[in-house]
C-alpha cells in the first residue's frame, strides 16, 4: 500500500509540473518558445560538429581563418566579406586568449551562432502576432523553434541560414509600421526611421546571400507601389542603398574594383543566363519541380499537403510576404544547380505564411467531427515525427570521417608528417583542423603508384608519423603502405561515419561519400 501511495504522490507531482509548464506557456509564450529554441540550438552547437556541405567549411571557415591569419582574400573573391570577417573576429579573440584547438574554436563559433539564430524565433513570433494574432504567433514560433532542419543549419556556417535574421528583422520593421494606427507627427518620424532600418536590414540580408536579390526586388517594388507604404518607401530605399554602397566600396580593398561582387553575381548571371539554367557546374541538378518536391518532403507528407493548402489560403491575403517568397522560389527552381540549402532563406517566410493559413483552415475542419479528427491526427503525426528527426539531427557530426581524424591528431600535439591514403574515395582535406603550425601531409589516391608517391618525399625536412587510411580493404592496403614505407603502422583509432553522414550517403551516394577512417601512427 505504501508503495502504491508513494507512486500516486509522484504522479501527482509530475502532473502539477506539467500544468505549471502549461500555465507558464500561456502567460509567457514568447519567452517559453525562445528558451526552448535556444536550448535546442545550444545542444546542436555542442554536438553537431564538422561540416554538412563543402561550402559550409571550405568557403566560410577557410575564408574566416584566412582573414584571421592576416592573409588577404583572393582578387576574384565574389561574396561579401561581412560574414567571414565577423567569424574571423571570433577566431582572433579566441586565439588571443591562448586557444590552439580549431575544434574548440569552432565550438565557440557555433555557440554564438546558436544564440544569434534564436532571434529568428522572436521576429517570426512578433510578425505573426502583429498581422494575425496570438494563435498564429504561437504556432509559427513553435515551428521556428523546433522544425528539425533549422537548429542544425543555424549553428553551421551557411550564409543561407545566417541571412534569415536580418531578413526577418527587415520584415518586422515594415509590418509593425503597416499595422500602426497612430498619425501623430512623432509617430510619423518613428515610421521613417523604422523604414530606414528595414532597408538597412534587407541590404545586410542580401549582401550576406547575394542570390536573395530575387526576393529583395519584388519586396522593394511592392513597398513603392502600395499606397500605405509609398510615403515612407524612400527612407527604406536609402537604408537599402546605403548597405549596397558600402558593399560596393568594400570591393575596392579586396578586388580593386568598385562593385565587383554585384558585377560578378548579377551582371554575369544575366549575360550567361542560359548556362545557369542548363549547367549545374557539377553540383546536384534536377528539373524545375525538384524544389517543390523538396519542400513537400521536408514538411513531412502527408502533413506537407495540409501545410501547402494553409500557405495558399493565406498567401493571397498577405502579398507583401507571399509574392517575394514565390519569386525567390521560382527563380531558384529555374536554375540548374539545385542544392537543398538554397531554400533556407525562405523557410521562415513559408512558416509565417502557413501559420496564418492554419488559423483560417482550422475553422473549416472544426465544423465536422470527421474532418477535425483528420486535422488533429495529421498534426500529431507531424509533431511526433518532427520531434524524432529533431532529436537525431541536432547530434549529427557532419563529415565525421574527414574531420575527426584531424581533430584526434591535432590533440596529440606531435604530428610532423601525415599520409592521407584515400583509396575508397578522394576528397579535399579540411586542413584547418590541423591547427597552427600545420604539419605537412601527403595524399595517396592510387595503389599502383604508392611507392613512387612516397619516395618523392624521402629526404625532405619532415618525417611521416601518422597515416589516415580510407579503404574498402583495410588490411591489404595497410600492408601495402607498410611495404612502401618500410615501417609499421600501429592502430590508434577507428572513426566511423556519423548517423547523419550514413543517411546522407544512402539517400544520395553520388554526392555523399562515407567510409571508416583508420588512424595509424608510423613506427620504425
Coordinates of C-alpha atoms in Angstrom, one line a residue, residues 280 283-298 329-330 332-343 507-508 510-511:
X280 CA 24.8 22.8 -62.7
X283 CA 26.6 20.3 -58.3
X284 CA 23.3 18.4 -57.8
X285 CA 20.8 19.2 -60.6
X286 CA 17.2 18.5 -61.2
X287 CA 14.1 19.5 -63.1
X288 CA 12.2 22.8 -62.3
X289 CA 9.9 20.9 -59.9
X290 CA 12.7 19.5 -57.8
X291 CA 12.4 22.2 -55.1
X292 CA 8.6 21.7 -54.9
X293 CA 9.3 18.0 -54.1
X294 CA 11.9 19.0 -51.6
X295 CA 9.5 21.3 -49.7
X296 CA 6.8 18.6 -49.7
X297 CA 9.5 16.1 -48.3
X298 CA 10.9 18.3 -45.5
X329 CA 11.3 30.0 -55.1
X330 CA 10.6 30.3 -58.9
X332 CA 15.8 29.2 -57.8
X333 CA 13.6 26.4 -59.4
X334 CA 14.7 27.6 -62.9
X335 CA 18.5 27.4 -62.0
X336 CA 20.1 24.0 -62.8
X337 CA 22.2 24.0 -59.6
X338 CA 19.7 22.7 -57.0
X339 CA 21.2 22.3 -53.6
X340 CA 18.6 22.0 -50.8
X341 CA 20.3 24.6 -48.6
X342 CA 19.5 27.3 -51.2
X343 CA 15.9 27.2 -49.9
X507 CA 20.0 9.0 -49.9
X508 CA 22.5 10.4 -52.4
X510 CA 26.9 10.1 -55.8
X511 CA 27.5 13.3 -53.8

